[in-house]
Coordinates of N, CA, C and O in Angstrom, one line a residue:
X1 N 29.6 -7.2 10.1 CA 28.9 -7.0 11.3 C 29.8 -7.6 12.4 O 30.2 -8.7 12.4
X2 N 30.0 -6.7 13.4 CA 30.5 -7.9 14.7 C 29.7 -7.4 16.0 O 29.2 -6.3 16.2
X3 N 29.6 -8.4 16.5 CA 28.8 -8.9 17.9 C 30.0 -9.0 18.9 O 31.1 -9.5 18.8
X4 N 29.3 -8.1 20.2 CA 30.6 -8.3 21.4 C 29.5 -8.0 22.9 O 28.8 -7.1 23.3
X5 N 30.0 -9.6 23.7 CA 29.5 -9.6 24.8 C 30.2 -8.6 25.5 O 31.4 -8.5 25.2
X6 N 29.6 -7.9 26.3 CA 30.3 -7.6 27.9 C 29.5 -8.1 28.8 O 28.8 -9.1 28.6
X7 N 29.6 -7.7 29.9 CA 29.2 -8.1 31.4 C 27.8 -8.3 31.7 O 27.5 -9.2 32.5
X8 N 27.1 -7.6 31.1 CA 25.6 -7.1 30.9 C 24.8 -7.0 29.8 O 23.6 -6.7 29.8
X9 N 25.9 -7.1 28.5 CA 24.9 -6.1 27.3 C 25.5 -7.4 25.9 O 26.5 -8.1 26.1
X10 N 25.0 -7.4 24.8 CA 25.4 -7.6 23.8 C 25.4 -6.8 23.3 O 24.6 -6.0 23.7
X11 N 26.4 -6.3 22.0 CA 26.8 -5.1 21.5 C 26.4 -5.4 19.8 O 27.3 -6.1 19.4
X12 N 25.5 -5.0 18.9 CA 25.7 -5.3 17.7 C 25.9 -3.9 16.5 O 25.2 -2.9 16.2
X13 N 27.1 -4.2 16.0 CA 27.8 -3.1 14.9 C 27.4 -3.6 13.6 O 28.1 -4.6 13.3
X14 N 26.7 -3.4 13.0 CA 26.4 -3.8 11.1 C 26.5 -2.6 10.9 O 25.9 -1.6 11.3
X15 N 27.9 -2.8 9.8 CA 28.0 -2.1 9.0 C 27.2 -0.9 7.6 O 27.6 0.2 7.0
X16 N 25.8 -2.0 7.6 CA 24.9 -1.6 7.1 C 24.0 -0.7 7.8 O 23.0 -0.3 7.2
X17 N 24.2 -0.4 8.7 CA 23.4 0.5 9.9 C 21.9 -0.4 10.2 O 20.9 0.1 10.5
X18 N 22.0 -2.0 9.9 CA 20.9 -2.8 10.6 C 21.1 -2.3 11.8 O 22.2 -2.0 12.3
X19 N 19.3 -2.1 12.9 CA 19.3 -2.0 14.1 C 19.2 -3.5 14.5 O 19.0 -4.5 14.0
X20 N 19.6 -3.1 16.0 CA 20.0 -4.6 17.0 C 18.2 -5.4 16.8 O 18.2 -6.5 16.4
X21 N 17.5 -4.9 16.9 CA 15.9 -5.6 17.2 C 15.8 -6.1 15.5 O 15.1 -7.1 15.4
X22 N 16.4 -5.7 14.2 CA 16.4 -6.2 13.0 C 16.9 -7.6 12.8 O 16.4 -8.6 12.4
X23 N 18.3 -7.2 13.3 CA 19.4 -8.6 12.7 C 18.9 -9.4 14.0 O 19.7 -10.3 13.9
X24 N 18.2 -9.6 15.1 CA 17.6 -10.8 16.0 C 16.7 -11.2 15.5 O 16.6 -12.5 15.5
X25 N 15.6 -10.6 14.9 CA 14.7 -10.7 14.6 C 14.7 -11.8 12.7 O 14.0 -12.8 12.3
X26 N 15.5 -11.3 12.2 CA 16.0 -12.2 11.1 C 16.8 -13.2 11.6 O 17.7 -13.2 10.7
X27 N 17.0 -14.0 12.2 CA 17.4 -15.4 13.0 C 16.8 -16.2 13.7 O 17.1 -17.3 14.1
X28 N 15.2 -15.0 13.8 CA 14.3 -15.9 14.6 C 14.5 -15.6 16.3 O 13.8 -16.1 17.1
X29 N 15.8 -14.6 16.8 CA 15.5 -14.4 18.0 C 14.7 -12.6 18.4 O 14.3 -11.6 17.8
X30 N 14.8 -13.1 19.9 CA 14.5 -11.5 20.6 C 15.4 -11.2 21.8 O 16.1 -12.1 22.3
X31 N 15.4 -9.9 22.4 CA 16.4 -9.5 23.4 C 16.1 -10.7 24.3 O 17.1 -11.1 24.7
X32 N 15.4 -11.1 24.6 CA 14.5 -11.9 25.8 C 15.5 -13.1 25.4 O 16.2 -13.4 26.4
X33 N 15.7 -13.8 24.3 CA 16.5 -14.8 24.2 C 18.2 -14.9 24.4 O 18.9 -15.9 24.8
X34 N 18.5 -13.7 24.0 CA 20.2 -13.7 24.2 C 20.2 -12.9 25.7 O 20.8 -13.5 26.5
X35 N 19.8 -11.9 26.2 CA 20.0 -11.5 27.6 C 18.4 -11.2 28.4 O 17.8 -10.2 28.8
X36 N 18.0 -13.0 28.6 CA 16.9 -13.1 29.6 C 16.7 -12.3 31.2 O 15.5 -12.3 31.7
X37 N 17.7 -11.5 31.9 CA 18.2 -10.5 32.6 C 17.9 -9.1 32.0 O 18.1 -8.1 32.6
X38 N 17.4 -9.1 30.9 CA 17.4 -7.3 30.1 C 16.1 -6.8 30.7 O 16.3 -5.7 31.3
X39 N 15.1 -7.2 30.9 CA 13.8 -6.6 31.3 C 14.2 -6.0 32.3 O 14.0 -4.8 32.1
X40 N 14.9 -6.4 33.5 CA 14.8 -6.6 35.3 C 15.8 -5.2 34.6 O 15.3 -4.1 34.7
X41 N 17.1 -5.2 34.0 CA 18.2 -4.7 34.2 C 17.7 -3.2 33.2 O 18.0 -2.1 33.6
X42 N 17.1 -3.4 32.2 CA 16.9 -2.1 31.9 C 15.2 -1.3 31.7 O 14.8 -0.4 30.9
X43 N 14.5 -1.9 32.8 CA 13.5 -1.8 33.6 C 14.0 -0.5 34.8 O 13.4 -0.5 35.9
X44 N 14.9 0.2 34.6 CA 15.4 0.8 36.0 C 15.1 2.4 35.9 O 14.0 2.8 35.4
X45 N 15.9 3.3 36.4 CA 15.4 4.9 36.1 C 15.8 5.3 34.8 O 15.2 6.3 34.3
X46 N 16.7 4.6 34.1 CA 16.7 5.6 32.9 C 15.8 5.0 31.9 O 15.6 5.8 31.0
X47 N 15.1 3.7 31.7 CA 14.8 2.8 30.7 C 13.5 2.8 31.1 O 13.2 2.7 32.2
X48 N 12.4 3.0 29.8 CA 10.7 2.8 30.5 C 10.3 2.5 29.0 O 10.8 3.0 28.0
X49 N 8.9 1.1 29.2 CA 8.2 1.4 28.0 C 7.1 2.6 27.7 O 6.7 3.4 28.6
X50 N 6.7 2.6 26.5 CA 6.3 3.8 26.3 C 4.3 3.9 27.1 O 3.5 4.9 27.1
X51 N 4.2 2.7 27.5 CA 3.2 2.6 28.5 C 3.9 3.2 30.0 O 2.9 3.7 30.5
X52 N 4.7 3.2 30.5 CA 4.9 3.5 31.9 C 5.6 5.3 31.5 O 5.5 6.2 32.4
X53 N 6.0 5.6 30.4 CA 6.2 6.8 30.1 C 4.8 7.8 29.7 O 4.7 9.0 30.0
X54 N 3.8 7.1 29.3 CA 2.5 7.8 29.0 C 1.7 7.8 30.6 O 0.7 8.5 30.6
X55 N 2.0 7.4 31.4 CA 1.6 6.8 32.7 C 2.2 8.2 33.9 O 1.8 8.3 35.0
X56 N 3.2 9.1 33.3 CA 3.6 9.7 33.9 C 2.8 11.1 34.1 O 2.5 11.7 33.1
X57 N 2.4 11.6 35.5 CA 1.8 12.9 36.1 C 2.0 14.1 35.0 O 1.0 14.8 34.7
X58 N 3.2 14.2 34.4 CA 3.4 16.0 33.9 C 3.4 15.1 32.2 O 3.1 15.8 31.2
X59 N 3.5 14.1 32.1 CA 3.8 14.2 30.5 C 2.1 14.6 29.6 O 1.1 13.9 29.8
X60 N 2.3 15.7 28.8 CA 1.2 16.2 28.1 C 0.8 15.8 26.9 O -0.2 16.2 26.4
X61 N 1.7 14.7 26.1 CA 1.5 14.1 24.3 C 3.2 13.8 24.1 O 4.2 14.4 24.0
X62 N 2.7 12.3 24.0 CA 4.1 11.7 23.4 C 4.1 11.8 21.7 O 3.1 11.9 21.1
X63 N 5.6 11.7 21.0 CA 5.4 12.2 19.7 C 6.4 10.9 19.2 O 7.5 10.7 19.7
X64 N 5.8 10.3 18.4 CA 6.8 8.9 18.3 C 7.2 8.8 16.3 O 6.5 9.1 15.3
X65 N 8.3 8.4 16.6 CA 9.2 8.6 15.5 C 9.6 7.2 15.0 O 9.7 6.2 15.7
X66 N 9.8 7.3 13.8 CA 9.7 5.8 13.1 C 10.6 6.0 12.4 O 10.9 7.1 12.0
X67 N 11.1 4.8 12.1 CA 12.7 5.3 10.7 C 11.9 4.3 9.6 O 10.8 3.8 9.6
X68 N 12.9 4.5 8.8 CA 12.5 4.7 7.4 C 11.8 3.3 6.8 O 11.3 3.1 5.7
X69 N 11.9 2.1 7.9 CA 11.4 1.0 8.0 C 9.6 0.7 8.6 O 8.7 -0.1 8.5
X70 N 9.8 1.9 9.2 CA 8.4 2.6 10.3 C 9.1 1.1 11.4 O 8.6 0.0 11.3
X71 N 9.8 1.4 12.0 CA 10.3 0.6 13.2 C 10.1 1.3 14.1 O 9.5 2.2 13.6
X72 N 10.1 1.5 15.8 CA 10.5 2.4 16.2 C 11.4 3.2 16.4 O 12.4 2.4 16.3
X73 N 11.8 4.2 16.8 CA 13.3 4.7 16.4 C 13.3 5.8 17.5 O 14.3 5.6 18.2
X74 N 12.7 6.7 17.8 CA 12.8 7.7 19.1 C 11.4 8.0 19.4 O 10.4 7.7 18.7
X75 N 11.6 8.9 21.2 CA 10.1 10.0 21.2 C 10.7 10.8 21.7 O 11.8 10.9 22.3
X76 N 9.6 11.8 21.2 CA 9.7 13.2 22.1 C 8.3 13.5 22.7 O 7.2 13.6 22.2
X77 N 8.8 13.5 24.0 CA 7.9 13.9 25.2 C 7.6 15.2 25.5 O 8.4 16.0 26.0
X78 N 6.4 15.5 25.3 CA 6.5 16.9 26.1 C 5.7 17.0 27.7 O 4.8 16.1 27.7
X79 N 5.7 17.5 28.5 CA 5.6 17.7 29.6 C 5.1 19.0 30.0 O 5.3 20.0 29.4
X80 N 4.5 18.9 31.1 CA 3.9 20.6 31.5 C 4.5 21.9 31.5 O 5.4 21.6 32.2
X81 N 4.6 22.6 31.3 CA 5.5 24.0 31.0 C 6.1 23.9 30.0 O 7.0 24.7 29.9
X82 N 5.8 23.1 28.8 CA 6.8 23.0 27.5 C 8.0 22.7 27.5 O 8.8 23.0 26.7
X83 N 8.1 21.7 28.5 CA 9.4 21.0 28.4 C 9.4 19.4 27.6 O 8.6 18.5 27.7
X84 N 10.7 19.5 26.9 CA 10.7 18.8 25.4 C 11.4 17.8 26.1 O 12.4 18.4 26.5
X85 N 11.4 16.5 26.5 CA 12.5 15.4 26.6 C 12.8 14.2 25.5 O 11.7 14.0 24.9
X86 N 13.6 13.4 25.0 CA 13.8 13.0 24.0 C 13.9 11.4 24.7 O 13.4 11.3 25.9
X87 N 14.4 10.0 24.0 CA 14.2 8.8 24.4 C 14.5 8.2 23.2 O 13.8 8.6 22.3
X88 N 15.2 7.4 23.0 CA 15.8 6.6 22.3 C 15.2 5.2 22.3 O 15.0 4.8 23.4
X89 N 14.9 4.3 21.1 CA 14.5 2.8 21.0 C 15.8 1.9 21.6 O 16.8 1.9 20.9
X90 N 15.7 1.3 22.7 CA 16.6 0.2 22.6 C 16.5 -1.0 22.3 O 17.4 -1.8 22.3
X91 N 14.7 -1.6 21.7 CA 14.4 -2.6 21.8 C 13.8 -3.5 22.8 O 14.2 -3.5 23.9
X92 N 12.9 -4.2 22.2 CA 11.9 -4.9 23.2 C 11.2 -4.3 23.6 O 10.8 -4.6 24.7
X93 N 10.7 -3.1 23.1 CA 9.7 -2.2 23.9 C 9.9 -1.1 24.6 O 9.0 -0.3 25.1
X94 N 11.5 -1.0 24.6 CA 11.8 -0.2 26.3 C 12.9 1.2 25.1 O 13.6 1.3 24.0
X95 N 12.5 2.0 26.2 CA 12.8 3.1 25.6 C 14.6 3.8 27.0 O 14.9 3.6 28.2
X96 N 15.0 4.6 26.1 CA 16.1 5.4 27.3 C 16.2 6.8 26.9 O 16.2 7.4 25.8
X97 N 16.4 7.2 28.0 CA 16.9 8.9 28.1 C 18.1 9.3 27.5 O 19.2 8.8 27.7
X98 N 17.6 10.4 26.6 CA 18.9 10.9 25.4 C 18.0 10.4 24.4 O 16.9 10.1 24.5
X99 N 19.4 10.5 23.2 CA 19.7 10.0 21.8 C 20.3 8.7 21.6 O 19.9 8.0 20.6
X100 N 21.2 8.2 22.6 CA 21.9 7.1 22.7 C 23.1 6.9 21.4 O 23.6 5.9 20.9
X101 N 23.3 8.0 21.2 CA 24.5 8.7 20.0 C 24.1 8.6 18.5 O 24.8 8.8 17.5
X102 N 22.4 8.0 18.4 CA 21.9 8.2 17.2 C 21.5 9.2 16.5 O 21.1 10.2 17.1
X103 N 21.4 9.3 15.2 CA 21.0 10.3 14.8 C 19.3 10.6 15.0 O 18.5 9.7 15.1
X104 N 19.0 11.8 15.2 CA 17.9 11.8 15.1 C 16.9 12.3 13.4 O 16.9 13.4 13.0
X105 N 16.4 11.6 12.9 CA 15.2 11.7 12.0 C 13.7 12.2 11.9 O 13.0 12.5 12.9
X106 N 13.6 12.3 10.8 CA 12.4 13.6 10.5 C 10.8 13.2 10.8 O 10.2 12.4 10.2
X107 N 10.4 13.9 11.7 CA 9.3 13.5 12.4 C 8.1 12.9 10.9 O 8.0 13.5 9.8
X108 N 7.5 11.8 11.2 CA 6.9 11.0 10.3 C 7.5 10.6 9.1 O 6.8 10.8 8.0
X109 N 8.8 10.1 9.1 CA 9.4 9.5 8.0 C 9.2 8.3 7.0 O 9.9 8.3 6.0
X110 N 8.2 7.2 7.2 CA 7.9 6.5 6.4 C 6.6 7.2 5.4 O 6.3 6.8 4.3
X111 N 6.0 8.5 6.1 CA 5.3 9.0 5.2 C 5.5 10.4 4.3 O 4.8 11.0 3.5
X112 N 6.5 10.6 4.6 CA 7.7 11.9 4.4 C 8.2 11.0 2.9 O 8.0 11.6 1.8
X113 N 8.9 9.4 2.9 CA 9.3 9.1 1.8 C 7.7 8.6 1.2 O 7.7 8.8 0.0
X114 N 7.0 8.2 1.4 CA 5.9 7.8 0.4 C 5.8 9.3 -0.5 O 6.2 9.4 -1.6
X115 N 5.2 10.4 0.4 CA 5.3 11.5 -0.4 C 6.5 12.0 -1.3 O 6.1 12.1 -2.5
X116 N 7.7 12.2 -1.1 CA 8.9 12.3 -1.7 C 9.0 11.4 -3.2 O 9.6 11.8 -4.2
X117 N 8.5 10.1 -3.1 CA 8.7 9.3 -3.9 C 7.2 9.6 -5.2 O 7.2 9.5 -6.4
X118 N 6.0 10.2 -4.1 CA 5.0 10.9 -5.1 C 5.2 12.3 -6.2 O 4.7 12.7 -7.3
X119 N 6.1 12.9 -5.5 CA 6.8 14.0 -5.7 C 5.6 15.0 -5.2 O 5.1 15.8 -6.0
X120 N 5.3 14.9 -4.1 CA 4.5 15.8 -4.2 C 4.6 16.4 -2.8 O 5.5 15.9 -2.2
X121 N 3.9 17.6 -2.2 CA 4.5 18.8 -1.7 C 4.6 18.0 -0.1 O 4.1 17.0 0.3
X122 N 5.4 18.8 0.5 CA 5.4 18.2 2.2 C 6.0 19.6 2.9 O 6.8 20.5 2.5
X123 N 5.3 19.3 4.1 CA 4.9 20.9 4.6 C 6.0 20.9 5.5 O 6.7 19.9 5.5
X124 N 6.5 21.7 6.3 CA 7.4 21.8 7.1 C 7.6 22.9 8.3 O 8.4 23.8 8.3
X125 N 6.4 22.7 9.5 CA 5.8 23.9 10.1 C 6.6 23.6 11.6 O 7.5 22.8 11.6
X126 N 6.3 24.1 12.8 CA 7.6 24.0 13.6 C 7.7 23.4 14.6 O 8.5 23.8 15.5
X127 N 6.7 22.1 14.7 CA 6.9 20.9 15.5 C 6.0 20.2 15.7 O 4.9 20.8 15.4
X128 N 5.8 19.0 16.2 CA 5.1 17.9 15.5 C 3.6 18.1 15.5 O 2.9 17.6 14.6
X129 N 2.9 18.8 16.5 CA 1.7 18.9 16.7 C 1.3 20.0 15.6 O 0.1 19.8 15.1
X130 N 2.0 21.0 15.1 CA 1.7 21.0 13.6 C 1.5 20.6 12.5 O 0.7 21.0 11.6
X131 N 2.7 19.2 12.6 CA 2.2 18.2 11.5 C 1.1 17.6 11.8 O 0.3 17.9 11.0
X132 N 0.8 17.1 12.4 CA -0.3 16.0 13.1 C -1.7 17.3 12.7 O -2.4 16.8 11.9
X133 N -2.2 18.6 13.1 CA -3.1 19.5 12.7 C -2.8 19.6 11.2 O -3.7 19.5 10.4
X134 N -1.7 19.8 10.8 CA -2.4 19.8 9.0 C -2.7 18.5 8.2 O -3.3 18.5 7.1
X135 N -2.3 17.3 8.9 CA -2.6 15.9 8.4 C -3.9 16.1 8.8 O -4.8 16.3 7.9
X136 N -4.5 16.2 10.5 CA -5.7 15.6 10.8 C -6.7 16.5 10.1 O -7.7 16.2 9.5
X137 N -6.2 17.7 10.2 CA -7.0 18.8 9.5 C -7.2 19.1 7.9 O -8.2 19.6 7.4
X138 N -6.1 18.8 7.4 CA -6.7 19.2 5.9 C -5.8 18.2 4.7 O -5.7 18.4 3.5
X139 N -5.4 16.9 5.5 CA -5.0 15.9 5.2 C -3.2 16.2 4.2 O -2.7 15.4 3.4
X140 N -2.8 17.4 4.7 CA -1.6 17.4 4.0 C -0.7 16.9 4.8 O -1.0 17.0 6.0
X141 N 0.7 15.9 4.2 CA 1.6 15.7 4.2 C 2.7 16.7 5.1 O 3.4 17.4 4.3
X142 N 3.1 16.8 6.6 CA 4.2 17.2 7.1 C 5.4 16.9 7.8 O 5.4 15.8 8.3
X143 N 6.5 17.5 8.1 CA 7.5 16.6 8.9 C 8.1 18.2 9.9 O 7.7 19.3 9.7
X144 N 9.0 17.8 10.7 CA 9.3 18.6 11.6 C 10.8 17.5 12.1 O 10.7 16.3 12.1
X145 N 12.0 18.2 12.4 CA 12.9 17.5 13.1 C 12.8 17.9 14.6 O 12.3 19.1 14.7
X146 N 13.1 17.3 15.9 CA 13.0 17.0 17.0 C 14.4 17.6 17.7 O 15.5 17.9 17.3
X147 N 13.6 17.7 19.2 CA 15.1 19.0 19.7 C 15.0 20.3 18.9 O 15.9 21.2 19.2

């Protein structure tokens, strides 16, 4: 793993693809302790938690994505006219505009592998509010990828 300050940001690279909110959190810290300035600094136009994003006029149903830990990991927003926007986890709650050069993962992935590991069927219909209607509705197992 290496860690590198710049001006504004800590940078963390694990090799193992640990996220930054994991390896703080295994030492006992949080963003709030190594850059007490992150709130104010990425509190701005591109960075919002997902309360001040649900808070917005045109957004119609946030769709929130979990990796394989059920951490958080992305959303996708949709908004009036069927416009899809994406958002990336940076930690501590706060979300940013894009991908942030991550991959993106398969809509309800900690329950995507519980099923996988049951060996049993998982549906694959063509975006998330489909999955969410065959779960709420007839309790099957689905996933959908984002974008």
């Amino acid at each position: 793993m290496t860690v590198t300050k710049t001006e504004d940001n800590v940078i963390f690279h694990c090799f193992a693809n640990c996220r930054p909110e994991e390896i703080l959190r295994s030492v006992g810290l949080d963003w709030k302790d190594i850059l007490p300035e992150r709130e104010k600094k990425t509190n701005g136009k591109t960075s919002y938690t997902l309360e001040q994003i649900s808070n917005w006029p045109t957004v119609e149903v946030i769709y929130q994505y979990h990796d394989k830990k059920n951490l958080p990991y992305m959303l996708v927003v949709r908004k009036e006219g069927k416009d899809f926007l994406q958002y990336f986890y940076q930690g501590d709650g706060f979300y940013k505009a894009g991908l942030g050069g991550q991959q993106t993962v398969p809509y309800k992935l900690p329950e995507l592998l519980k099923v996988i590991e049951k060996e049993e069927f998982v549906f694959i219909p063509e975006g998330e509010k489909d999955c969410n209607n065959l779960f709420n509705k007839f309790g099957l197992t689905a996933t959908t990828n984002s974008g």
